[in-house]
PDB file of C-alpha atoms in Angstrom:
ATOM      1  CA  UNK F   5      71.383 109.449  34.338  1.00 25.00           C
ATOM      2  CA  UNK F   6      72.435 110.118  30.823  1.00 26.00           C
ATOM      3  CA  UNK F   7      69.181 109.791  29.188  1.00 28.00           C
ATOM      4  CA  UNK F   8      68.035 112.184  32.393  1.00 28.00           C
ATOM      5  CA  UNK F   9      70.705 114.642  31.176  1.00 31.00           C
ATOM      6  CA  UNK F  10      69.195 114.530  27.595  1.00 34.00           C
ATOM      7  CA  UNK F  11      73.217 112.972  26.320  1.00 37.00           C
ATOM      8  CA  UNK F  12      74.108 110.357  24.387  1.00 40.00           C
ATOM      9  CA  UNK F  13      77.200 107.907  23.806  1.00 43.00           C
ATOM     10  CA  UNK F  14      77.411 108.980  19.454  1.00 46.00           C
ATOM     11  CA  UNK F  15      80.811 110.584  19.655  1.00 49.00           C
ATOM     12  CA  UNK F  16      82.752 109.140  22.761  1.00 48.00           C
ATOM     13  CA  UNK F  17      85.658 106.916  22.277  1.00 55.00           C
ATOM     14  CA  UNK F  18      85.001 103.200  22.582  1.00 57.00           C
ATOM     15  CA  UNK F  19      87.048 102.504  26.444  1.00 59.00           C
ATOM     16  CA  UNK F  20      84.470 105.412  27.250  1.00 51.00           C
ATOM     17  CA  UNK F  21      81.725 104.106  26.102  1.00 54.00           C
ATOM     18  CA  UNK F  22      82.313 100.702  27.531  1.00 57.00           C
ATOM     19  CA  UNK F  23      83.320 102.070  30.534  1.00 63.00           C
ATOM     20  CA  UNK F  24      79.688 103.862  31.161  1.00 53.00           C
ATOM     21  CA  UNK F  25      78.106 100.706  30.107  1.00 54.00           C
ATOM     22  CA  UNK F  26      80.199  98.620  32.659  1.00 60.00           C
ATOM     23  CA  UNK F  27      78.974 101.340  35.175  1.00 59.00           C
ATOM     24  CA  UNK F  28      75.452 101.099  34.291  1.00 48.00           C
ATOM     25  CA  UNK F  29      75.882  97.545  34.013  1.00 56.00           C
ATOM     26  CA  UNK F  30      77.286  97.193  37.581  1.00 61.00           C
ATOM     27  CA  UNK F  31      74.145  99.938  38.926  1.00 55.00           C
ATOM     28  CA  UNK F  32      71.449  97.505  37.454  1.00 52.00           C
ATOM     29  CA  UNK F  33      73.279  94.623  39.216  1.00 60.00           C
ATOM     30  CA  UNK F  34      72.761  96.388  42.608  1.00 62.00           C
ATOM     31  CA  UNK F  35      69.281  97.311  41.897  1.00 55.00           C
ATOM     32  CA  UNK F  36      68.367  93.466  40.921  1.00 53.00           C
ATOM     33  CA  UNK F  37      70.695  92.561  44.526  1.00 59.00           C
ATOM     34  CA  UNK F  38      68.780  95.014  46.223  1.00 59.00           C
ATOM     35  CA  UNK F  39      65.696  93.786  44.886  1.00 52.00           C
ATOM     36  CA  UNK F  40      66.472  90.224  45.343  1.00 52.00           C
ATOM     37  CA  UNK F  41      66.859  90.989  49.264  1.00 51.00           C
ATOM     38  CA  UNK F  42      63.828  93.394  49.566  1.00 47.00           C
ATOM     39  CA  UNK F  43      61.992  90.210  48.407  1.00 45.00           C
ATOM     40  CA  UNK F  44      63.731  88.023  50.296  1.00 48.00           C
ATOM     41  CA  UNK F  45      62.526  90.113  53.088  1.00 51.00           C
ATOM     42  CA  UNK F  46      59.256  90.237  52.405  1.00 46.00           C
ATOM     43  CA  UNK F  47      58.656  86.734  52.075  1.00 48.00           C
ATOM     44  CA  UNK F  48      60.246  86.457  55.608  1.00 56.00           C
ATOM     45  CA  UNK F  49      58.220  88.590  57.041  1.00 51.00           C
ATOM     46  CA  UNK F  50      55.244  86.320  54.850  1.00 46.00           C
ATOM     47  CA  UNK F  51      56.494  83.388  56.580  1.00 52.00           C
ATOM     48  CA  UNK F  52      56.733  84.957  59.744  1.00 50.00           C
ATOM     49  CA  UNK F  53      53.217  86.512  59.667  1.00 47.00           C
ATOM     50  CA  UNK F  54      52.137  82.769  58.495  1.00 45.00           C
ATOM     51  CA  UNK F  55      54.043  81.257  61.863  1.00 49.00           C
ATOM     52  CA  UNK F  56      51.794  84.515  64.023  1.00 45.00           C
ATOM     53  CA  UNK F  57      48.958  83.471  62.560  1.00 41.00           C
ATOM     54  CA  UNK F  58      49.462  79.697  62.964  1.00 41.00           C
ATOM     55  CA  UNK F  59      50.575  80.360  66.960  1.00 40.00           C
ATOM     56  CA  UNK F  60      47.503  82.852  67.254  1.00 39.00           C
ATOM     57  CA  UNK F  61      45.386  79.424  66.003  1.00 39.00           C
ATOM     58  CA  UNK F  62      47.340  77.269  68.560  1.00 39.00           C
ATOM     59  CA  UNK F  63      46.899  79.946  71.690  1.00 36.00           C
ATOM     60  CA  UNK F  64      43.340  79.720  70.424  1.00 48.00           C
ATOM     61  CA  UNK F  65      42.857  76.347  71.131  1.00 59.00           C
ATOM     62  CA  UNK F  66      39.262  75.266  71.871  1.00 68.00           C
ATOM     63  CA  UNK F  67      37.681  77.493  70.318  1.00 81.00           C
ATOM     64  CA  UNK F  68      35.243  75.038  68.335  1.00 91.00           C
ATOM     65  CA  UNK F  69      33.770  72.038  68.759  1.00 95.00           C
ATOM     66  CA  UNK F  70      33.165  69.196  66.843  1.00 96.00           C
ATOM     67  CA  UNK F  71      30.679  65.772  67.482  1.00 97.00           C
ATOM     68  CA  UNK F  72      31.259  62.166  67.091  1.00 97.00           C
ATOM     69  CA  UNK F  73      27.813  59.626  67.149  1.00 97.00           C
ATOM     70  CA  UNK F  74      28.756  56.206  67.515  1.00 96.00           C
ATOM     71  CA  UNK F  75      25.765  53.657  65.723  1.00 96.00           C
ATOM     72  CA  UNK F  76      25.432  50.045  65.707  1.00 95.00           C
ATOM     73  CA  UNK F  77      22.748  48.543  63.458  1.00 95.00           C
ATOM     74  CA  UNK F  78      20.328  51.063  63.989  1.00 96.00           C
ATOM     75  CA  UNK F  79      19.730  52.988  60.975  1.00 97.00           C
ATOM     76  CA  UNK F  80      16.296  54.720  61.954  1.00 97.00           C
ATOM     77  CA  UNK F  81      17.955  56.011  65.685  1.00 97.00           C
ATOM     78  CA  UNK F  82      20.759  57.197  63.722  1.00 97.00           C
ATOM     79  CA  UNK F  83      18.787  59.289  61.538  1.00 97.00           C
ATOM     80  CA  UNK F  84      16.333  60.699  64.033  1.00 96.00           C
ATOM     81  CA  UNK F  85      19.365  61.642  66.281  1.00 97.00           C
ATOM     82  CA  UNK F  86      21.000  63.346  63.309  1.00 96.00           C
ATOM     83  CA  UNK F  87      18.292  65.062  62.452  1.00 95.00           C
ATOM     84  CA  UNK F  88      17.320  66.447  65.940  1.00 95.00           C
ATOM     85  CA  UNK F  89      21.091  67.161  66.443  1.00 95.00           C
ATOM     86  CA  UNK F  90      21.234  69.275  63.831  1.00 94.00           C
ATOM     87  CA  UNK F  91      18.577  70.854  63.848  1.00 93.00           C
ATOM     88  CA  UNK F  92      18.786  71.855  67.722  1.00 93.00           C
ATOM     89  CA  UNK F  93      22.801  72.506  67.957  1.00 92.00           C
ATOM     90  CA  UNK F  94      22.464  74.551  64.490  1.00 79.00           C
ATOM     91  CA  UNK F  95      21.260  78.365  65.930  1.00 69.00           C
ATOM     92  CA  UNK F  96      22.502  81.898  66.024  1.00 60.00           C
ATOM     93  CA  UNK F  97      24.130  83.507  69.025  1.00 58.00           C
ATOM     94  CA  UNK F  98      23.034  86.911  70.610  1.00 60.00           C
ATOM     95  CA  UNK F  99      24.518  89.148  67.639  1.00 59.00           C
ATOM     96  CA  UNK F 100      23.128  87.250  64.941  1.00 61.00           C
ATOM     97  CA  UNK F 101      26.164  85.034  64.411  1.00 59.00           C
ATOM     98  CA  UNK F 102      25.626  81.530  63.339  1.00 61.00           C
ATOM     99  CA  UNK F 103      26.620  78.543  65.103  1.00 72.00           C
ATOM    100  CA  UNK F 104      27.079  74.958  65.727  1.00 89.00           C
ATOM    101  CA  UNK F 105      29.315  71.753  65.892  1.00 94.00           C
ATOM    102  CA  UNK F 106      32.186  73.028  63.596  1.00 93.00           C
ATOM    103  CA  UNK F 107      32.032  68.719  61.983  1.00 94.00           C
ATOM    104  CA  UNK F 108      30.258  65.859  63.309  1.00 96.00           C
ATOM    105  CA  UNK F 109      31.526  62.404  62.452  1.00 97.00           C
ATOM    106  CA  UNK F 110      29.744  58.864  62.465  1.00 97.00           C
ATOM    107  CA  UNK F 111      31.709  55.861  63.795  1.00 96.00           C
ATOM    108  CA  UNK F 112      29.776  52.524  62.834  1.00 94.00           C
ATOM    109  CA  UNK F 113      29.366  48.854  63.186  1.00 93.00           C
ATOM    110  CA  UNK F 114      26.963  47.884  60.452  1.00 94.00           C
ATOM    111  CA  UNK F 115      26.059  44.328  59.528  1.00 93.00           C
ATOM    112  CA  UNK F 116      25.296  43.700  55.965  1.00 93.00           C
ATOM    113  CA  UNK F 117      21.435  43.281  56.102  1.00 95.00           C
ATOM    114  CA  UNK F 118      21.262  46.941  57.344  1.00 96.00           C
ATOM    115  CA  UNK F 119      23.938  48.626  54.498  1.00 95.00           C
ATOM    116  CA  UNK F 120      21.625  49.756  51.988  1.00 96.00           C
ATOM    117  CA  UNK F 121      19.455  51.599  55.488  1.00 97.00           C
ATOM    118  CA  UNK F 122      22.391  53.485  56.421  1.00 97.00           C
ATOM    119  CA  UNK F 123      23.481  54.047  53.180  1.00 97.00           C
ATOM    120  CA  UNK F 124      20.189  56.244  52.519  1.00 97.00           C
ATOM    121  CA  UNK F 125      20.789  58.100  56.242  1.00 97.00           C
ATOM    122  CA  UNK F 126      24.344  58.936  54.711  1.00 97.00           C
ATOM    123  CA  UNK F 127      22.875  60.541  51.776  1.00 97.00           C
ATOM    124  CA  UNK F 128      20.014  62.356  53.908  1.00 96.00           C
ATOM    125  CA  UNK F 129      22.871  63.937  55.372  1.00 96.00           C
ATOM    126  CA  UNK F 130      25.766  64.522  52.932  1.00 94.00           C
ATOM    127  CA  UNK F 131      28.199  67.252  55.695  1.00 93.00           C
ATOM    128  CA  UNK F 132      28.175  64.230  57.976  1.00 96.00           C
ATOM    129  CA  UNK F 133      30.983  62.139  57.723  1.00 96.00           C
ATOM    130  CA  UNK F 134      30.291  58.202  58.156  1.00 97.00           C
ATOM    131  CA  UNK F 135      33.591  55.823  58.810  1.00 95.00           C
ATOM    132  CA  UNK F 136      33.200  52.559  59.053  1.00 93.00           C
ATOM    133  CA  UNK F 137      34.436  49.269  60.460  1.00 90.00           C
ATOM    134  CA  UNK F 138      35.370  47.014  58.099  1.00 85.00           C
ATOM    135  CA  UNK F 139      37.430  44.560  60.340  1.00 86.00           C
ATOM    136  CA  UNK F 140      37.764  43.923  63.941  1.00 81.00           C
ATOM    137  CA  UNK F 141      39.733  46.767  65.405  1.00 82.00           C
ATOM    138  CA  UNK F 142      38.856  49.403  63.063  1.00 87.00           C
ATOM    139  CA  UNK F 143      36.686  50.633  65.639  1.00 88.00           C
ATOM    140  CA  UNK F 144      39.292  51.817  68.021  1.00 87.00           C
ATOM    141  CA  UNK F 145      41.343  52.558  65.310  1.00 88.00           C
ATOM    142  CA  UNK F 146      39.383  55.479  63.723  1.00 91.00           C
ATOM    143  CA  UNK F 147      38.128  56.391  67.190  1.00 93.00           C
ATOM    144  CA  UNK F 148      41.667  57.563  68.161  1.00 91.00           C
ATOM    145  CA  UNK F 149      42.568  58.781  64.881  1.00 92.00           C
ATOM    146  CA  UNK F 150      39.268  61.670  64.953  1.00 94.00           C
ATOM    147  CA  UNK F 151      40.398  62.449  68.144  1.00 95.00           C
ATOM    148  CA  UNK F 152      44.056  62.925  67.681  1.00 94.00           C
ATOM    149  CA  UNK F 153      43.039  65.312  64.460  1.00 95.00           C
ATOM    150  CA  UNK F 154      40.842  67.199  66.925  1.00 96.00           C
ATOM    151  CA  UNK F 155      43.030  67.309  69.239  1.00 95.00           C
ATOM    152  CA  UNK F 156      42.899  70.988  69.877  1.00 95.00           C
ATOM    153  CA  UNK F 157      39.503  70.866  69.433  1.00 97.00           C
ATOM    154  CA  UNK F 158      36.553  70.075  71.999  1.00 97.00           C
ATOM    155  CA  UNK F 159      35.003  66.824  71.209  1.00 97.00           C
ATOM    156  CA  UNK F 160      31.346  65.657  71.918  1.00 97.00           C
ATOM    157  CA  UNK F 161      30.216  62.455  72.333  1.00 97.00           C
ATOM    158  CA  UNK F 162      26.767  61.109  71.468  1.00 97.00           C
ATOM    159  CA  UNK F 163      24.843  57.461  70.658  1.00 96.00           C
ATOM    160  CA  UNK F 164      22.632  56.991  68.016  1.00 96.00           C
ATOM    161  CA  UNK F 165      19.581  56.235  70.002  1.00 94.00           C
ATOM    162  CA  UNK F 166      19.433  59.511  71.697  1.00 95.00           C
ATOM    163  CA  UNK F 167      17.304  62.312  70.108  1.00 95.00           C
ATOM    164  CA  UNK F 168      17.518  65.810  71.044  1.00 94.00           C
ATOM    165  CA  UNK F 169      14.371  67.993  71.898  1.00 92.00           C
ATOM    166  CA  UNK F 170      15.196  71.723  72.612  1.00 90.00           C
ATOM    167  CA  UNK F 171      17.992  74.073  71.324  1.00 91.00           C
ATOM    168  CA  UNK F 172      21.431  74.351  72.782  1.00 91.00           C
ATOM    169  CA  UNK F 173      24.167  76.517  72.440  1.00 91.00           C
ATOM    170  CA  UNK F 174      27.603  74.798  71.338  1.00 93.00           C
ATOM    171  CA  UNK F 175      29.060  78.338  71.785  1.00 91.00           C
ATOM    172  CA  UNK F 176      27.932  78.162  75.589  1.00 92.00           C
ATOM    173  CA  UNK F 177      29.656  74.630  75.402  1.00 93.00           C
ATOM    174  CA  UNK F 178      32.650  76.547  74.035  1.00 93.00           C
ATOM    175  CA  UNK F 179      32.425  79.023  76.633  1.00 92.00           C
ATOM    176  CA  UNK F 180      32.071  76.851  80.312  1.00 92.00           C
ATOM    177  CA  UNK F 181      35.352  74.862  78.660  1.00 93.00           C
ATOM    178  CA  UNK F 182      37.112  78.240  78.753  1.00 92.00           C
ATOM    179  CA  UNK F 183      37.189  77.291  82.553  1.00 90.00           C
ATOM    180  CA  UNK F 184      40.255  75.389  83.135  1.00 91.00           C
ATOM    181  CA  UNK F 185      39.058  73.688  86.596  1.00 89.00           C
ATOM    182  CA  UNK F 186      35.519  72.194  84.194  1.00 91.00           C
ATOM    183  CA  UNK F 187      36.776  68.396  82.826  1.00 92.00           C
ATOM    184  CA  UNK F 188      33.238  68.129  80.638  1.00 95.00           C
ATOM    185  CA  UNK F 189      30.534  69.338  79.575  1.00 95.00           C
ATOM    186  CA  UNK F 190      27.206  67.213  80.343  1.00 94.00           C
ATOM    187  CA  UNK F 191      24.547  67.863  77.744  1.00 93.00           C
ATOM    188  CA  UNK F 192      21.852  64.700  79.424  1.00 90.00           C
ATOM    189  CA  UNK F 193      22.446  66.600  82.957  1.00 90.00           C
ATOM    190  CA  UNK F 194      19.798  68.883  84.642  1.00 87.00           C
ATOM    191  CA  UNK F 195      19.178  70.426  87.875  1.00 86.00           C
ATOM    192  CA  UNK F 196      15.718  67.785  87.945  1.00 89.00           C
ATOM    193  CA  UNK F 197      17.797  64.764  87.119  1.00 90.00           C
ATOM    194  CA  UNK F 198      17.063  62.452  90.467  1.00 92.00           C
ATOM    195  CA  UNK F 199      17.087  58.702  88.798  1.00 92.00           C
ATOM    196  CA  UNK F 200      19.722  56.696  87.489  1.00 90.00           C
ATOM    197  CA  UNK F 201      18.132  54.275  85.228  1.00 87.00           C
ATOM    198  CA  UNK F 202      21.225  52.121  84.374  1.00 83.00           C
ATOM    199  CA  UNK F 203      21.376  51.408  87.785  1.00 87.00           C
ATOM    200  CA  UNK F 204      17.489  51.671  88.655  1.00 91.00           C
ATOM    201  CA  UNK F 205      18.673  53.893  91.839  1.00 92.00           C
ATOM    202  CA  UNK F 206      18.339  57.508  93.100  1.00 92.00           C
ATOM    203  CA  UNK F 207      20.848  59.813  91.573  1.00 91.00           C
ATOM    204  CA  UNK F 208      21.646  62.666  93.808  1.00 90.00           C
ATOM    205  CA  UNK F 209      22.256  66.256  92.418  1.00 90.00           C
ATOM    206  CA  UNK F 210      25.201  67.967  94.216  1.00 89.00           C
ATOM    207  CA  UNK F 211      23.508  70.976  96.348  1.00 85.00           C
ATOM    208  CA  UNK F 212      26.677  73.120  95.667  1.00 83.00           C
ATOM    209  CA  UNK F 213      25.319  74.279  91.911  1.00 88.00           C
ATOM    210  CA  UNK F 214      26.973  77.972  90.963  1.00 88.00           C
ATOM    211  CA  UNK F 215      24.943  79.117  87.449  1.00 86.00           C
ATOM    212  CA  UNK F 216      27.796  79.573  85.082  1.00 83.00           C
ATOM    213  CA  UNK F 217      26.096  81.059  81.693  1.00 79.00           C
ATOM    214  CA  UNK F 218      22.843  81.285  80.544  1.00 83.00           C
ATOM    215  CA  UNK F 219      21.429  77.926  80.561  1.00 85.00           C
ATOM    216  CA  UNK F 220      24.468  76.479  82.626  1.00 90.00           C
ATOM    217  CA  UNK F 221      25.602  75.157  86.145  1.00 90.00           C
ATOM    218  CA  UNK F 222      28.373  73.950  87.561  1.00 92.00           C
ATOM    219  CA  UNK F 223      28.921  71.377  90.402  1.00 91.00           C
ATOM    220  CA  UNK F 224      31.674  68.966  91.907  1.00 90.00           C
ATOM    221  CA  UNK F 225      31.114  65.679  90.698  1.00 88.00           C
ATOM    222  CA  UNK F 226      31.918  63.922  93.949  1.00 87.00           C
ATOM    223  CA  UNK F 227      29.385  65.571  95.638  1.00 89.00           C
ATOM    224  CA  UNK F 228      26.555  63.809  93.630  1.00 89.00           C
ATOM    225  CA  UNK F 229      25.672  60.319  92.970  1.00 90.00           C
ATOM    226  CA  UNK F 230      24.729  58.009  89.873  1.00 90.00           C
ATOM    227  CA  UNK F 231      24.911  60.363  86.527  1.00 90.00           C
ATOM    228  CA  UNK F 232      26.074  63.351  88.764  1.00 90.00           C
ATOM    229  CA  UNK F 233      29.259  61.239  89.330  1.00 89.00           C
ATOM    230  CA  UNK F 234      29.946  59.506  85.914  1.00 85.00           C
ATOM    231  CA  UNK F 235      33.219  61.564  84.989  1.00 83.00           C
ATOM    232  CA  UNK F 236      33.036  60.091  81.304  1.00 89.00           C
ATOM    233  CA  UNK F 237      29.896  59.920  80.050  1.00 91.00           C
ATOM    234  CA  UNK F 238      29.432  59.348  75.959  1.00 92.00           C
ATOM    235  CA  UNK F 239      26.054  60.343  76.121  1.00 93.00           C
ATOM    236  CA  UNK F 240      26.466  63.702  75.498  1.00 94.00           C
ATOM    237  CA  UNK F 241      29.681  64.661  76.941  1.00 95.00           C
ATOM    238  CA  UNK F 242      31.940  67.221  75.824  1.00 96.00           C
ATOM    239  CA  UNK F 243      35.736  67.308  76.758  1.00 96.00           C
ATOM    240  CA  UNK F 244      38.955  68.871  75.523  1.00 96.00           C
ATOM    241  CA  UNK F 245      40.639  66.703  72.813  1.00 96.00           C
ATOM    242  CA  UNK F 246      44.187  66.382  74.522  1.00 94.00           C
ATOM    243  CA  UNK F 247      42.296  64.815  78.010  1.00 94.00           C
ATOM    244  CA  UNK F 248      39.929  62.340  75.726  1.00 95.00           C
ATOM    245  CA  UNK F 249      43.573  61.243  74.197  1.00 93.00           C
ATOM    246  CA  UNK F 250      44.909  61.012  77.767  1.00 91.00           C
ATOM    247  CA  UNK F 251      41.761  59.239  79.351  1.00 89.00           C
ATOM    248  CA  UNK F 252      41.505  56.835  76.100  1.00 89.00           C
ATOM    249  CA  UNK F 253      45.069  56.067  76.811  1.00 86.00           C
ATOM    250  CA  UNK F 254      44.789  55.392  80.590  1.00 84.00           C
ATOM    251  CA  UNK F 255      41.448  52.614  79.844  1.00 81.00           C
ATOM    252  CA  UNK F 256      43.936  51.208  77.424  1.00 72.00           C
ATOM    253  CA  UNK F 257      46.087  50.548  79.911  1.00 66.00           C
ATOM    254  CA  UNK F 258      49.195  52.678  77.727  1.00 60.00           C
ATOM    255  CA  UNK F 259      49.429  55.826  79.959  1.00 52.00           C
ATOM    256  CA  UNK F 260      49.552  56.669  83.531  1.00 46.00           C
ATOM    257  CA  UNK F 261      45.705  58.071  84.811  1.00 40.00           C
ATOM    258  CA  UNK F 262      47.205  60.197  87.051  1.00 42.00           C
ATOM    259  CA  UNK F 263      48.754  62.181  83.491  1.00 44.00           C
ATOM    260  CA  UNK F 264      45.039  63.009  82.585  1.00 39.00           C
ATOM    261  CA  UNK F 265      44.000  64.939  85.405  1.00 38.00           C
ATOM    262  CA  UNK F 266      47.428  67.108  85.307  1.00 42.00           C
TER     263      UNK F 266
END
């Protein structure tokens, strides 16, 4: 105010003088109060915005999809069903918009003859992520770890000696798990699937097929027979996270079945 007012403090008496600076001194506390609160208040609002966002990413649960190939001594399938994984699961949706497993992970037994063999597949494909066993149990062990992380995520299963031959959509995947009554998705499955060759026996289709997508159907399980009633399949079947986590628990024996079907 007094510089405002063009005045100065050269002629005022001393108790004056410090009284104005006491005053101005006690304004440009306020202001630094004030100020101190006004950024208190914005980082709340930061930290609420943060705890939005984070519940927006929870609500939106699902949303991607990630692939786990499980290999045992078989460096060559392992590479072939990389490559034609990738390849095939790696296209563009409708409005141009890339897509595709959002990770995909290799769990594997290898013996030490065949190291150096899947050592050169890991380096042929440096975004996929290789963990190993290194001692009896490790298998499990890493198993449920990936899927607790993903646990929010959809998960697909897949074994090295499978090779894929046509393009799919992940984001259709994605989309038919939206569907709260669907438990998996069933990539090996098709309308002209009739044999069940691990049992060397007819397998049924259900006749109550409803087309859900483009290149989708869906059908009750217990209305087929062989592969169109195998509720969990690792050949190319994709489930939520949270019900792998339950079913995993219920073969273990440390859950209650009945809690992964609720």
């Amino acid at each position: 105010d007094i510089c405002r007012r063009g005045e100065t403090m050269e002629g005022l008496p001393i108790d004056v003088r410090l009284r104005i600076l006491g005053n101005v001194l006690k304004h440009q506390q306020n202001d630094l109060k004030n100020q101190g609160s006004s950024l208190k208040d914005s980082s709340q609002r930061s930290k609420s915005r943060e705890k939005d966002a984070e519940q927006k990413s929870e609500g939106s649960a699902n949303e991607r999809a990630v692939c786990v190939v499980m290999s045992k001594d078989r460096a060559f399938q392992l590479q072939e069903c990389l490559r034609s994984l990738i390849i095939f699961s790696s296209t563009t949706t409708e409005k141009g918009k890339p897509q595709g497993f959002h990770s995909i992970y290799v769990l594997c037994h290898v013996r030490e003859r065949f190291k150096k063999s899947y050592e050169r597949v890991r380096d042929r494909f440096p975004s996929v992520k290789f963990l190993y066993d290194t001692k009896p149990g490790d298998f499990s062990t890493n198993l449920l770890s990936l899927v607790q992380r993903h646990s929010n995520d959809l998960i697909c299963f897949v074994v090295d000696d499978m090779v894929f031959f046509r393009e799919f959509s992940v984001e259709e995947i994605v989309e038919s798990l939206r569907n709260p009554k669907v438990l998996g998705y069933q990539l090996g499955l098709h309308p002209n699937v009739k044999y069940c060759h691990p049992r060397d026996a007819k397998s049924i289709p259900p006749t109550n097929m409803e087309k859900c997508g483009k290149e989708s159907v869906c059908f009750r399980r217990i209305l087929g027979t062989g592969d169109w009633n195998y509720p969990w399949n690792l050949c190319g079947g994709t489930y939520r996270g949270k019900h792998v986590i339950l079913i995993l628990n219920s073969i273990s024996g440390t859950d209650n079945t009945k809690k992964a079907f609720e």
